[in-house]
XYZ file of C-alpha atoms in Angstrom:
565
model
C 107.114 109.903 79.565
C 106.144 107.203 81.869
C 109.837 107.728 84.001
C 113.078 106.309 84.768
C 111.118 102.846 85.407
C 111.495 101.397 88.775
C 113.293 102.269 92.523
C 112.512 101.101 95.568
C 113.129 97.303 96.995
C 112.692 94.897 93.722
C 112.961 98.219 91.319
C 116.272 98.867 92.840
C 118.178 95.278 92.614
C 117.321 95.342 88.966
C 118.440 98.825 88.833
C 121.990 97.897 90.202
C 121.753 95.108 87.863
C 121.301 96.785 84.927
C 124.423 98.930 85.119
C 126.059 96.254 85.753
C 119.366 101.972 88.607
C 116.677 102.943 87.947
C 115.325 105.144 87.960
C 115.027 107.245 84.645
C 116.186 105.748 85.672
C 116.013 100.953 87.582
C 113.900 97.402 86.999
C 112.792 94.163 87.742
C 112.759 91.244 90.282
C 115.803 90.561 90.044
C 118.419 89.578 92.342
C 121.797 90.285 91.460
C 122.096 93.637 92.820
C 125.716 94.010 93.208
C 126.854 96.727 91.594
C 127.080 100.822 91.448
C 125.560 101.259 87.956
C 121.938 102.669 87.660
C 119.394 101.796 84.979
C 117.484 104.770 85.853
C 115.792 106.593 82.792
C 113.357 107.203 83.390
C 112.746 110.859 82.527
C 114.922 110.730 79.722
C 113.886 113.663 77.644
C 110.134 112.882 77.946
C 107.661 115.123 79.336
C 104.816 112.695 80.475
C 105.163 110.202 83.059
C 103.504 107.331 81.140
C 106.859 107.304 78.919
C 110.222 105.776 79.073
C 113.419 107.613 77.731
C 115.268 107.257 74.227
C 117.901 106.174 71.700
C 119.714 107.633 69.027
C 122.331 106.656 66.641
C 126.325 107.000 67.128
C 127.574 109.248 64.918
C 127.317 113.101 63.916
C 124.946 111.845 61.394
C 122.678 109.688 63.393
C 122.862 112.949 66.329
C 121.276 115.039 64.032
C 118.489 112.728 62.635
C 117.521 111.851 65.943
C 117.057 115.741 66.479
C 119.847 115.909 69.173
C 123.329 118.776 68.687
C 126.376 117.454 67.219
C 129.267 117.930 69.543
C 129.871 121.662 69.172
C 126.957 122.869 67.384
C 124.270 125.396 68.679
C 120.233 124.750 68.302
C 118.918 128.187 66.743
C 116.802 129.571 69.341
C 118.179 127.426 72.104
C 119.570 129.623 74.653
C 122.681 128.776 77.202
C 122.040 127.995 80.954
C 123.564 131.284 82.687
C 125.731 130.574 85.732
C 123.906 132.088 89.356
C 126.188 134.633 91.303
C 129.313 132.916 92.803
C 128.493 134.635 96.010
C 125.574 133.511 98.070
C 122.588 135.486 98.686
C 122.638 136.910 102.087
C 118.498 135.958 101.940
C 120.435 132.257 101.807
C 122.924 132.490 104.430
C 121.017 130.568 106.858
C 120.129 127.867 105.008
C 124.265 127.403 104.411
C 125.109 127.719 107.435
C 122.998 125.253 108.950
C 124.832 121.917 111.260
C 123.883 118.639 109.631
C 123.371 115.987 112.377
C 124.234 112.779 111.228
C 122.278 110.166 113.098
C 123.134 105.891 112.461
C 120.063 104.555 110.299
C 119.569 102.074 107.894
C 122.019 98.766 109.498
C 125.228 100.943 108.907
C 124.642 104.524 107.300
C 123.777 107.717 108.758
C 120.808 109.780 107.934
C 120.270 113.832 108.174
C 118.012 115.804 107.062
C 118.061 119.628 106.761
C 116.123 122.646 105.382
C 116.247 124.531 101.628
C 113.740 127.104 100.474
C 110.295 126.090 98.943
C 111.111 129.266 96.588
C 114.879 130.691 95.991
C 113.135 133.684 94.610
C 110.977 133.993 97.872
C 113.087 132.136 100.678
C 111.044 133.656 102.922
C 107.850 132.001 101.760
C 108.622 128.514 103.647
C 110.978 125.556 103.766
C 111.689 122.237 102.498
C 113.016 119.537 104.366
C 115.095 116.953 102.504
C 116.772 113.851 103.365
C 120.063 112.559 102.673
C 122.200 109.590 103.940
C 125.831 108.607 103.854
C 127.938 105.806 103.766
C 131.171 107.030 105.121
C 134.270 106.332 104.012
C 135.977 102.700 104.422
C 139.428 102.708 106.073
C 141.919 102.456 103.069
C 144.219 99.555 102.529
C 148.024 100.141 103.240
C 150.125 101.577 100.570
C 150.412 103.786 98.056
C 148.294 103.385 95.149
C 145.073 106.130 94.375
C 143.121 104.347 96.710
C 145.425 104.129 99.791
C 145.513 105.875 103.638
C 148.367 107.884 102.143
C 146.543 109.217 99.507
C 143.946 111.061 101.591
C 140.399 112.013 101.488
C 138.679 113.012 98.452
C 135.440 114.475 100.691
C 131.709 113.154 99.585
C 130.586 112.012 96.199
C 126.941 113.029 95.592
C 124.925 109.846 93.399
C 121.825 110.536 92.063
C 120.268 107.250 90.058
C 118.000 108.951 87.871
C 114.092 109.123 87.116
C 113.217 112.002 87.660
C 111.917 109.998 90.902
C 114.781 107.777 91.744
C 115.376 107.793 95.662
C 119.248 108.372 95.894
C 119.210 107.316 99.375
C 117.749 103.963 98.465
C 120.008 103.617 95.745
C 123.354 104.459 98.349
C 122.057 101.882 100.531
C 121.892 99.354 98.066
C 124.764 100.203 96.214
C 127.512 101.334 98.449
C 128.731 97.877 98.527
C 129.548 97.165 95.430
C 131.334 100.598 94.768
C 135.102 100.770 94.106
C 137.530 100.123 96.766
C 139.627 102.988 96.061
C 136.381 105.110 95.657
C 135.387 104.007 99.016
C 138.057 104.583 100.727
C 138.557 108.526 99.974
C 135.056 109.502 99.360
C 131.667 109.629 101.817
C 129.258 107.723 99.139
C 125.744 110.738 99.440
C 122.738 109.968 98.648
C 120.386 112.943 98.239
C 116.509 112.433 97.861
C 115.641 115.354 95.560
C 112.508 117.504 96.293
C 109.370 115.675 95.948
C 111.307 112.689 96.436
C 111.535 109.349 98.584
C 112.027 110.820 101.695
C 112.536 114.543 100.855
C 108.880 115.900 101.016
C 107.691 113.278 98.682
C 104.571 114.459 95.943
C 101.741 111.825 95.873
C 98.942 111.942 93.274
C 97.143 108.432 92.931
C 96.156 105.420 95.529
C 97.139 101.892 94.657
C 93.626 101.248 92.638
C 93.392 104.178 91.177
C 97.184 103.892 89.805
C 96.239 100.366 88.638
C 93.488 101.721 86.600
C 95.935 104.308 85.170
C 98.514 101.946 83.832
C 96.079 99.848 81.854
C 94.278 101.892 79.894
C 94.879 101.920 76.250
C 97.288 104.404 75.067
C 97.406 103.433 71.583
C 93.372 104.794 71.443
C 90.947 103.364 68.569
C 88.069 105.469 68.904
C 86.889 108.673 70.052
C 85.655 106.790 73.507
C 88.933 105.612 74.151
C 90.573 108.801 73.115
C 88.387 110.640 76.309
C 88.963 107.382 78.453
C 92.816 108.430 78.522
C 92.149 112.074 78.816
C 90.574 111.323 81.761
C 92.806 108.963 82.851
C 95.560 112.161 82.398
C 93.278 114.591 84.029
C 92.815 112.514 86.813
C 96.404 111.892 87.527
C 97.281 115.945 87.126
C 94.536 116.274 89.239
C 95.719 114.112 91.895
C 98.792 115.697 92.452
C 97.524 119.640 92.653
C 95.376 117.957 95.785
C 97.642 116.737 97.500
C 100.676 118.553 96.408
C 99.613 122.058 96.872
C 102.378 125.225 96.359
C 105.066 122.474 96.349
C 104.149 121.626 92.886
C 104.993 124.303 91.155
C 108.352 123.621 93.127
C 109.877 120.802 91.734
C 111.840 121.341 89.138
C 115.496 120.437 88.455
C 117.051 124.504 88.943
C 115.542 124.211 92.381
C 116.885 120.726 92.810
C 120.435 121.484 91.654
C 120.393 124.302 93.873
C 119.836 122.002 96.912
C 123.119 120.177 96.036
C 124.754 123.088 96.281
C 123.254 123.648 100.291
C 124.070 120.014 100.833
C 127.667 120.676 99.373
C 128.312 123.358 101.508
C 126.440 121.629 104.552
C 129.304 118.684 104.132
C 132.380 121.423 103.737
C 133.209 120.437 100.546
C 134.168 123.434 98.168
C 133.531 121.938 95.247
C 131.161 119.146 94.207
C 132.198 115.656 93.345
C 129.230 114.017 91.535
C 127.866 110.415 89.732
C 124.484 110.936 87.806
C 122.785 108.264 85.421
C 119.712 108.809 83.217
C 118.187 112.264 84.698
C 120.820 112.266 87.577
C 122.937 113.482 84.065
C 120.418 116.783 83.571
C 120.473 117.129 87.461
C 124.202 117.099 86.945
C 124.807 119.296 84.173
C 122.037 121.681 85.671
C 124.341 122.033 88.534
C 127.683 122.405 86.018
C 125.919 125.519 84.094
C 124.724 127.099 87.579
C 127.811 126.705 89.654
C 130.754 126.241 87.248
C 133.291 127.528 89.689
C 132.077 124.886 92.734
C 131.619 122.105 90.055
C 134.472 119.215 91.081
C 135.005 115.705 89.492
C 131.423 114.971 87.695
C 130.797 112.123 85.460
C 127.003 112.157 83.663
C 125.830 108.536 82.726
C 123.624 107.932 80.404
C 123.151 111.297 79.403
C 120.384 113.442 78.911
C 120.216 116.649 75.853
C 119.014 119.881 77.937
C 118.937 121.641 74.124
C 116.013 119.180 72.836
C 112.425 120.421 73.151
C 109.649 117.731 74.646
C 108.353 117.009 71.027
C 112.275 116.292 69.926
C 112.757 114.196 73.158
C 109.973 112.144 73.447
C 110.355 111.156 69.387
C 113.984 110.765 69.627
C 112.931 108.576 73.055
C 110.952 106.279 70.906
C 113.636 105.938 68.196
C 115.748 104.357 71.109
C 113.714 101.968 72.237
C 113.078 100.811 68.630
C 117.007 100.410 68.895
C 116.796 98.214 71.399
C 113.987 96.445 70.658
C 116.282 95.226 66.983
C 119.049 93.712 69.287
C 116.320 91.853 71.304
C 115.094 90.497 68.088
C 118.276 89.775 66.284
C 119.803 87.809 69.703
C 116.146 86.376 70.258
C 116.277 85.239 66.882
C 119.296 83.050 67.348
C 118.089 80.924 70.556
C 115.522 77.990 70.441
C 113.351 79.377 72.942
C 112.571 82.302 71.298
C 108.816 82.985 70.546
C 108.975 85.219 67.622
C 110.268 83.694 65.229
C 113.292 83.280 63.615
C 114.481 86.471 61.902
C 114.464 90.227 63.512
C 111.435 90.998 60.836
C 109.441 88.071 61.755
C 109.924 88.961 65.649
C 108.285 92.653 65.210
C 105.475 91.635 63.075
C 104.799 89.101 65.985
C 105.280 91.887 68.862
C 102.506 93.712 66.625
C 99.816 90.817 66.251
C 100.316 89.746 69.911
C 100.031 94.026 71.246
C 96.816 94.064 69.053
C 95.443 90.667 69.999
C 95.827 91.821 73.408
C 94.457 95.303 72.158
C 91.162 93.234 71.474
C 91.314 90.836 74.625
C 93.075 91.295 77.281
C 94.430 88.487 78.738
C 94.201 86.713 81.923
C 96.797 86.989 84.528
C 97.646 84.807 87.992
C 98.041 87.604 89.880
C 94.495 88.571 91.828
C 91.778 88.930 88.578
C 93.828 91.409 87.219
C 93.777 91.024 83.672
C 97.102 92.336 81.120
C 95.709 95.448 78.739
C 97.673 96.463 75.562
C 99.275 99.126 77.525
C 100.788 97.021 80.417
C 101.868 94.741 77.458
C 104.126 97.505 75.663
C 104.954 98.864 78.844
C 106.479 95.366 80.181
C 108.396 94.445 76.527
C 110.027 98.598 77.152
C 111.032 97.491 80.986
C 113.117 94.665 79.494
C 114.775 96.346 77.010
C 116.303 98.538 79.741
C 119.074 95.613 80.376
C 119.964 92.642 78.318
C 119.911 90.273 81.655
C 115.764 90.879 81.120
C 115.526 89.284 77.823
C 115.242 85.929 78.639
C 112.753 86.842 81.283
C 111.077 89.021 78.282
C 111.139 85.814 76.022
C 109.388 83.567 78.446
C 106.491 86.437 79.232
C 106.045 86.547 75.312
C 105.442 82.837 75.098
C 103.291 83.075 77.821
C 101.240 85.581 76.732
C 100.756 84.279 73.259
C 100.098 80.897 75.106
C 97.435 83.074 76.656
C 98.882 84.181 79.895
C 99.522 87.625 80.579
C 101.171 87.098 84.338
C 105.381 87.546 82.852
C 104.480 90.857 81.309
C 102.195 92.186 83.925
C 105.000 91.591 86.115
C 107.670 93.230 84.477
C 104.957 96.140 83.584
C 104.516 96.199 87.476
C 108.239 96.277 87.854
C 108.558 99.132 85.779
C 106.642 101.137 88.131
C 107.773 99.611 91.345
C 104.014 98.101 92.191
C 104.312 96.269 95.312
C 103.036 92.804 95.943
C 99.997 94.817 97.891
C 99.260 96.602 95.121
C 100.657 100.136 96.467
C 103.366 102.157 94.675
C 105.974 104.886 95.871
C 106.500 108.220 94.442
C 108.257 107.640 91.192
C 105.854 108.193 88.732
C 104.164 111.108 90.691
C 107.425 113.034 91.478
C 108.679 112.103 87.389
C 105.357 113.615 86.201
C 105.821 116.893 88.336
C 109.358 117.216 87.608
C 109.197 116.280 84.055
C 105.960 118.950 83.431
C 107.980 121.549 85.096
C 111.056 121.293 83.274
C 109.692 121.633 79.990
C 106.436 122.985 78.534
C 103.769 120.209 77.509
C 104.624 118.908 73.598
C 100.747 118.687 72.638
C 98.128 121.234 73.418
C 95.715 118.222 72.882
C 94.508 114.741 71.453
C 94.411 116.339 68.272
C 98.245 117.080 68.228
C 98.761 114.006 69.205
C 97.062 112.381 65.947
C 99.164 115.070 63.647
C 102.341 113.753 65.264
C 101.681 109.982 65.251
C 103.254 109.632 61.413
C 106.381 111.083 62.672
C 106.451 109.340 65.739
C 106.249 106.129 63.735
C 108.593 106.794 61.396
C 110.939 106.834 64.744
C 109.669 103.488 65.988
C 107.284 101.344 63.845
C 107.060 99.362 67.561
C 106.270 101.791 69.993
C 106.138 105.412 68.183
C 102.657 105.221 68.247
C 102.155 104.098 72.144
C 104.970 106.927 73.362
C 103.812 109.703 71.033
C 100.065 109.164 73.574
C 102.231 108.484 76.576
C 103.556 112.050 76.007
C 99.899 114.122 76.889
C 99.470 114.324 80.430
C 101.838 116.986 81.061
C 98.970 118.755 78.737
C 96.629 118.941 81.680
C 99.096 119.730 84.456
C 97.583 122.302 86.635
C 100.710 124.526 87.345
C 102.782 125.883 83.864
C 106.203 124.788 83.070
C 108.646 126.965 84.532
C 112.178 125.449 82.372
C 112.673 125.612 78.666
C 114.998 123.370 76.250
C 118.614 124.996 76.974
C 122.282 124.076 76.378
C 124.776 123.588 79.125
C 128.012 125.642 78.601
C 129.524 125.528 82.426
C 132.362 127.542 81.222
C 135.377 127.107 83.951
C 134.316 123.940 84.997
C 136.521 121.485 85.821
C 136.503 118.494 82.895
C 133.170 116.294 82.772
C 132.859 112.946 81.763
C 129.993 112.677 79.622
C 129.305 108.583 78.913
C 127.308 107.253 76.713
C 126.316 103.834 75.169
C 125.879 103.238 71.610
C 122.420 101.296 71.828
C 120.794 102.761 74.968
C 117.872 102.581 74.731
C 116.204 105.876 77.225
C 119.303 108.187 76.641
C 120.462 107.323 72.812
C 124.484 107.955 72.485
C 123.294 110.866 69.777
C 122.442 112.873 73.425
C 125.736 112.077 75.317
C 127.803 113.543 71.719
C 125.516 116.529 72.479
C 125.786 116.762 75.863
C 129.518 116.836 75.637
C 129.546 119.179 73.115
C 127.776 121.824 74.583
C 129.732 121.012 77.937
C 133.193 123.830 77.445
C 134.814 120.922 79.389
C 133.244 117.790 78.333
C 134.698 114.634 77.760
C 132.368 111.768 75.572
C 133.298 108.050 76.913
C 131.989 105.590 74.785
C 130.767 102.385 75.322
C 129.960 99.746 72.557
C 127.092 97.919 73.502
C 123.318 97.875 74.869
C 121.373 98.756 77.768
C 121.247 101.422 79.837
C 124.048 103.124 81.624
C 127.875 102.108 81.807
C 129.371 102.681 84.605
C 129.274 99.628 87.010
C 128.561 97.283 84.167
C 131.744 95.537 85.125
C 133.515 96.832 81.832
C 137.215 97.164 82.976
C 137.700 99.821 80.587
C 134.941 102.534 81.272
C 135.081 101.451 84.775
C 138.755 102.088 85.008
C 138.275 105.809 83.302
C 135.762 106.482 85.744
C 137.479 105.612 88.332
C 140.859 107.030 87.625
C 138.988 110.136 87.066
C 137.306 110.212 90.400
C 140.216 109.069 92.521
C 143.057 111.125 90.331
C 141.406 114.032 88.771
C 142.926 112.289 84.994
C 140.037 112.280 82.782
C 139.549 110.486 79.398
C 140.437 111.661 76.066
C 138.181 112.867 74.605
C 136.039 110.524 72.328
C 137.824 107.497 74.123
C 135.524 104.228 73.381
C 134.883 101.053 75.333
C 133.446 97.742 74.768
């Protein structure tokens, strides 16, 4: 899939925004950046970094036609992830034992950094150095409520936005702010820049023009030509990142990552750890839940990710969400006089259709530098916006622009989606998302030709983008080092309880993977939240934000099956 969508400066206000962060996560220009939530999706279930994450209905039924577990059921052949030894490896003893020197950085946080293993297998084959920052706890008010200077510290709450590719220490710094008093007040807010990542050894594959070339070309191939233009494309990318990458490559992947947290856990004397993960930061999460169920503390999954789906399952399911979201942009698009496509929901897709294929056949001309806006930087801007509902009206404004003939609103929210800057460079996202995504799961097509056999089915998810996504999904079929994760389920037996949300029209992580998540989870607990976009927590709802936070400050979590909105 193409990732979370967007981090870094612009990425990350819209990311904040859109909870209410980005990654897998996470997305535009805007401004209003004020609050803990993370759109980040940006892996969300998909295997190739060209993609976007999923959606899925909100009931048992809708779970298992969008090919994700009902709460409590088992995928046949899907195997459990087995808990690692609850004593540490005397090969690993240094790397726990280590002092983390917290320096000021960053107008008011403090920065460390500190060492893990290139290989846990082989830890003495090299190092890692990683990156994390902190924004220490605020002095509580007087008095005795959860959030008080009676009640005591609660030690450090690890938040991971999402992606895979989301910097976590970008996303501390720009969220820390807006987080909940009494959260402040007891916990150290940590950010941790997973391997690969931001600051933590970050993987680069492409330079700005050669990235540029990669986002625009077609996806949604015509011909035989264009079907080896985009192989190329692929190839080119994969190649990319085995260059300049190296042996870290085929070190990437989200065991090795979760085992980190459990260093950086130790590292900050906390015996058990106290986690926040949206979009991917969920699977980062629950990896960490079904490793170390006896050090796993209060952890609350956002947006969540299925570890039992396959990459076929995920990306198709991924489609079927956006196609979710893509009806309640229609329907409420429908209902306003600016809207561009119409006036019914039906009307609105066929007009997304003849505008992506008049666009197909010319693209169209653009403000920004010569650049011109391709079919694929179309689709890919129309998927940023339907990542939050503050987007749309942006969204309706770049449609009647485009079919005005100006492709500058969508090329800009395509460019938002994967954080281009105004210079034309990009950060690691996309190349860390690829090279986690490819390592987590084996490649859904062996070729172009698969690709064509599953294009029906695809469809049949999403009439709008089923075709696009089911393309976006190939490049992890030329990655030069093989998957080293399978599809799993996540029991974490003696864990403490988990709050698994999910909301009912997401469109990266449908709800039918949160009721799945939670299932598998011995101690999950499925929040619900009515309504669209991606992510909950942070949205400003009183009532999931009040669960969350009870749970974090108190230890009381949710019913189960307890529903918002």
């Amino acid at each position: 899939m193409r990732a979370e969508r967007d981090r870094h400066t612009t990425a990350m206000a819209a990311l904040l925004a859109a909870a209410g962060l980005l990654l897998g996560g996470c997305s535009s220009t805007s401004t209003t950046a004020s609050t803990p939530g993370s759109a980040s999706s940006d892996r969300a279930g998909s295997t190739a970094a060209r993609s976007p994450a999923a959606g899925g209905g909100s009931s048992s039924a809708a779970a298992s036609a969008s090919g994700a577990l009902p709460a409590g059921d088992a995928r046949p052949g899907v195997t459990p992830l087995e808990p690692l030894p609850a004593a540490v490896p005397a090969a690993l003893a240094p790397y726990y034992g280590q002092k983390l020197d917290w320096q000021p950085c960053d107008d008011g946080f403090e920065c460390t950094t500190f060492k893990v293993p290139l290989d846990y297998a082989h830890p003495e084959g090299g190092d890692l150095a990683l990156s994390a920052v902190r924004a220490p706890a605020l002095p509580a008010d007087s008095g005795s409520g959860p959030g008080s200077a009676g009640a005591g510290r609660l030690g450090s709450l690890l938040l991971n936005p999402g992606g895979p590719g989301g910097s976590a220490v970008e996303y501390v710094e720009a969220a820390a702010s807006s987080f909940d008093s009494g959260v402040r007040a007891r916990y150290d807010l940590v950010g941790l820049d997973p391997r690969g990542v931001g600051r933590s050894s970050p993987v680069t594959c492409l330079n700005g023009e050669r990235m540029d070339a990669y986002t625009a070309v077609d996806i949604t191939p015509d011909d035989q030509a264009e079907i080896d233009a985009l192989v190329a494309a692929d190839k080119e990318f994969a190649e990319g990142c085995r260059r300049q990458a190296g042996d870290r490559l085929g070190h990437l992947g989200t065991v090795e990552a979760a085992r980190d947290m459990d260093v950086l856990r130790a590292l900050v004397g906390d015996e058990r750890l106290n986690y926040v993960g949206k979009s991917y930061g969920t699977f980062l999460g629950a990896t960490y839940a079904g490793l170390f169920p006896t050090r796993t503390g209060r952890i609350v999954l956002d947006g969540a990710m299925d570890p039992s789906l396959d990459s076929l399952s995920g990306n198709r399911t991924q489609a079927g969400g956006f196609e979710t979201a893509w009806a309640a942009f229609a329907g409420d698009c429908a209902k306003r006089e600016d809207c561009p496509l119409g006036r019914t929901e039906q009307q609105a897709g066929e007009q997304l259709t003849a505008l992506f294929q008049a666009v197909d056949a010319r693209p169209l001309p653009t403000t920004d530098s010569g650049r011109r806006l391709t079919e694929a930087q179309a689709t890919t801007g129309v998927i940023q916006a339907m990542y939050a509902d503050f987007l749309w009206p942006r969204l309706r404004t770049a449609l009647a622009d485009a079919k005005a003939g100006d492709g500058t609103g969508l090329l800009r929210l395509s460019d938002s989606y994967y954080d281009r800057g105004s210079d034309g460079s990009y950060p690691n996202l996309m190349f860390a998302n690829m090279a986690v995504n490819c390592l987590d799961l084996p490649a859904p097509f062996a070729g172009p030709a698969d690709v064509q056999r599953a294009v029906p089915d695809f469809e049949q998810s999403s009439p709008r983008f089923g075709r696009d996504m089911a393309w976006m999904a190939l490049t992890c079929s030329y990655w030069p080092v093989r998957a080293t994760g399978s599809a799993h389920t996540v029991r974490a037996a003696g864990a403490a309880p988990i709050v698994v949300v999910g909301t009912t029209r997401d469109p990266a992580t449908p709800y039918a993977w949160a009721q799945s998540l939670a299932g598998q989870l011995e101690s999950g607990r499925l929040l619900t939240y009515d309504g669209d976009g991606h992510t909950a927590y942070g949205r400003r709802d009183a009532c999931v934000d009040g669960a969350v936070n009870r749970y974090l400050l108190g230890g009381e979590a949710p019913e189960n099956g307890k529903r918002c909105g």
